[in-house]
Tab-separated table of C-alpha atoms in Angstrom:
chain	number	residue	atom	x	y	z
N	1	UNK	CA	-3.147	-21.243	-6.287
N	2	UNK	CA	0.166	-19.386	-6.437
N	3	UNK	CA	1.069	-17.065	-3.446
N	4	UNK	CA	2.905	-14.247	-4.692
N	5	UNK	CA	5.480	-12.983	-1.972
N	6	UNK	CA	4.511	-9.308	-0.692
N	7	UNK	CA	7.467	-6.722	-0.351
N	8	UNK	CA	7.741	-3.459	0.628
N	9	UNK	CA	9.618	-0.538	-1.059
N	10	UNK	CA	11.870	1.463	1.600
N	11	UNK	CA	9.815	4.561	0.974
N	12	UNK	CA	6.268	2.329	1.520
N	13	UNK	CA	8.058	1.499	4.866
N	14	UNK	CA	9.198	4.565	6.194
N	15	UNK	CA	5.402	5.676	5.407
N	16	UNK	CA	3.739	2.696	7.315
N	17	UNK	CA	6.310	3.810	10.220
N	18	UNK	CA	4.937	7.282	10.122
N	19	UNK	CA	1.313	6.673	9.892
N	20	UNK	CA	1.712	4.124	12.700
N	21	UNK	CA	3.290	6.628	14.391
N	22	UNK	CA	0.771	9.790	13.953
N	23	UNK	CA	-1.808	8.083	15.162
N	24	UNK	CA	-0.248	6.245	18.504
N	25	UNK	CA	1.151	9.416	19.210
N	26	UNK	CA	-0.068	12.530	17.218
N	27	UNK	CA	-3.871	11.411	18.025
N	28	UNK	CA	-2.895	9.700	21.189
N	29	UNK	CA	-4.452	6.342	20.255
N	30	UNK	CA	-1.786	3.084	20.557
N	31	UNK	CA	-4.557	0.190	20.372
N	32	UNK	CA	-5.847	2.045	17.082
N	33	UNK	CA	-2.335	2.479	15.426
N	34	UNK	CA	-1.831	-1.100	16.476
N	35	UNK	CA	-5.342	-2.536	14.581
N	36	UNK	CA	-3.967	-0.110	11.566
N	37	UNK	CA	-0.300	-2.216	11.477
N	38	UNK	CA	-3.018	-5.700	11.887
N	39	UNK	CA	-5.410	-3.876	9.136
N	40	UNK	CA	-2.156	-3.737	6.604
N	41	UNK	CA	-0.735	-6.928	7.257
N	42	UNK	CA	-4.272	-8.668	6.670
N	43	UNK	CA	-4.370	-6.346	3.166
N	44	UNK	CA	-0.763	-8.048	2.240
N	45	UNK	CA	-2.107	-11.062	2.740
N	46	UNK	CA	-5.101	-10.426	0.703
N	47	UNK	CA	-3.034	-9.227	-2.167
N	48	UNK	CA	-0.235	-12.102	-1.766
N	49	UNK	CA	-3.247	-14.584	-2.653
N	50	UNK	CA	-4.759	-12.617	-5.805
N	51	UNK	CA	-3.159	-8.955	-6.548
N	52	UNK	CA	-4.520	-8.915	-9.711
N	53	UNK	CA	-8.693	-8.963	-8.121
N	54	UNK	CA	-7.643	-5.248	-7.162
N	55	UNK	CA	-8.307	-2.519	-9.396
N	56	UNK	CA	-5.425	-0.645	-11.391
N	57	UNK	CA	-5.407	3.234	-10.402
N	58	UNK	CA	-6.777	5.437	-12.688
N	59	UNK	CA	-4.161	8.057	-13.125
N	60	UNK	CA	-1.447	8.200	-15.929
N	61	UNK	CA	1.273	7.034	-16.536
N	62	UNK	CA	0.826	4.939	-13.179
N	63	UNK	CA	-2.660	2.523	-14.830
N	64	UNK	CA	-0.457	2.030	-17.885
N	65	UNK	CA	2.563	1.031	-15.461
N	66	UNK	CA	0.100	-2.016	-13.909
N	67	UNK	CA	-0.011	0.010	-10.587
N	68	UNK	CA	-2.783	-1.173	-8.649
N	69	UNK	CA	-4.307	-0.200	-5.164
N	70	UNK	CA	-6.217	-1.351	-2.276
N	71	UNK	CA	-8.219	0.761	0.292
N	72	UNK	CA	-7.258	-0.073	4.113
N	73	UNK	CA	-9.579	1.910	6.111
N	74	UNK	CA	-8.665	5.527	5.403
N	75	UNK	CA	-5.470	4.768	3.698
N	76	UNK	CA	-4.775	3.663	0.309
N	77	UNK	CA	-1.851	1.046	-0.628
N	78	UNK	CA	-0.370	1.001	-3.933
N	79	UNK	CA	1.715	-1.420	-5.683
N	80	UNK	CA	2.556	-3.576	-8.399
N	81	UNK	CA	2.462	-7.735	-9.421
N	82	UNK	CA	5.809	-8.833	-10.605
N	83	UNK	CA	4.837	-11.883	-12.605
N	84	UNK	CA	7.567	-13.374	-13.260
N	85	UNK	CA	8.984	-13.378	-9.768
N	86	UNK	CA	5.780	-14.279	-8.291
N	87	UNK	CA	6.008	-11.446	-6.411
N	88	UNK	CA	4.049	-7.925	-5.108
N	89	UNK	CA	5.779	-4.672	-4.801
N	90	UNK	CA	4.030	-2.012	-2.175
N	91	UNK	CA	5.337	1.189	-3.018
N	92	UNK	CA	2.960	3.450	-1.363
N	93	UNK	CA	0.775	4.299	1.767
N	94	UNK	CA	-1.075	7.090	1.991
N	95	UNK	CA	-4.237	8.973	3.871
N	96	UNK	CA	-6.994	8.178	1.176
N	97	UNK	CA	-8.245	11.973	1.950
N	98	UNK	CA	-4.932	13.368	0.303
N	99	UNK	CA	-3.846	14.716	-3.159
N	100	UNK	CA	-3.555	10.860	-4.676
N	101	UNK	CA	-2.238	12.269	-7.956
N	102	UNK	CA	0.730	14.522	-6.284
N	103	UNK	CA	1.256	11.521	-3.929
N	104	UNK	CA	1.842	9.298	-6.742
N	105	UNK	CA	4.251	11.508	-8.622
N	106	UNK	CA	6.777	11.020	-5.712
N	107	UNK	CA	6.387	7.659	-5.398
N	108	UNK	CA	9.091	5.382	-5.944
N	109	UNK	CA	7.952	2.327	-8.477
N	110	UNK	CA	10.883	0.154	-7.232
């Protein structure tokens, strides 16, 4: 079984940062935005064994780009399977609650 390697765009970082940090301080709830960080990293590891069991999105152009996601409690994380470099690009976090399609036009594929 091939492990593909899981990175992380710059923007899908800066968003884990922030959503770690609205709910440790915002809500007032460290342990929680702790088990969200231990939530994500298990969801990288899910995705670094088989990306492709998780379903494409179903918004255009972003399905015909091979952008997939994968729901992580009340947050959805979107990315794509680099093949040929055995590798998985996350290039978006978001509250699963929000506007998916106007969060995916700002998202950065790469």
């Amino acid at each position: 079984m091939n492990v593909f390697e899981v990175k992380a765009t710059t923007q899908a970082e800066e968003q884990i940062r922030e959503i770690a940090y609205h709910i440790s301080v915002t809500l007032q709830a460290p342990d929680a935005a702790a088990a969200m960080l231990d939530d994500l990293d298990e969801a990288f590891e899910t995705i670094s064994k088989n990306p492709e069991r998780q379903f494409l999105v179903e918004e255009e152009p972003w399905h015909s780009e091979g952008v997939r996601k994968i729901k992580v409690k009340n947050y959805l994380v979107y990315f794509w399977i680099d093949i040929e470099h055995a590798a998985v690009q996350v290039t978006g976090v978001c509250y699963a609650k929000r506007d998916q399609k106007k969060f995916l036009s700002k998202m950065d594929l790469h």
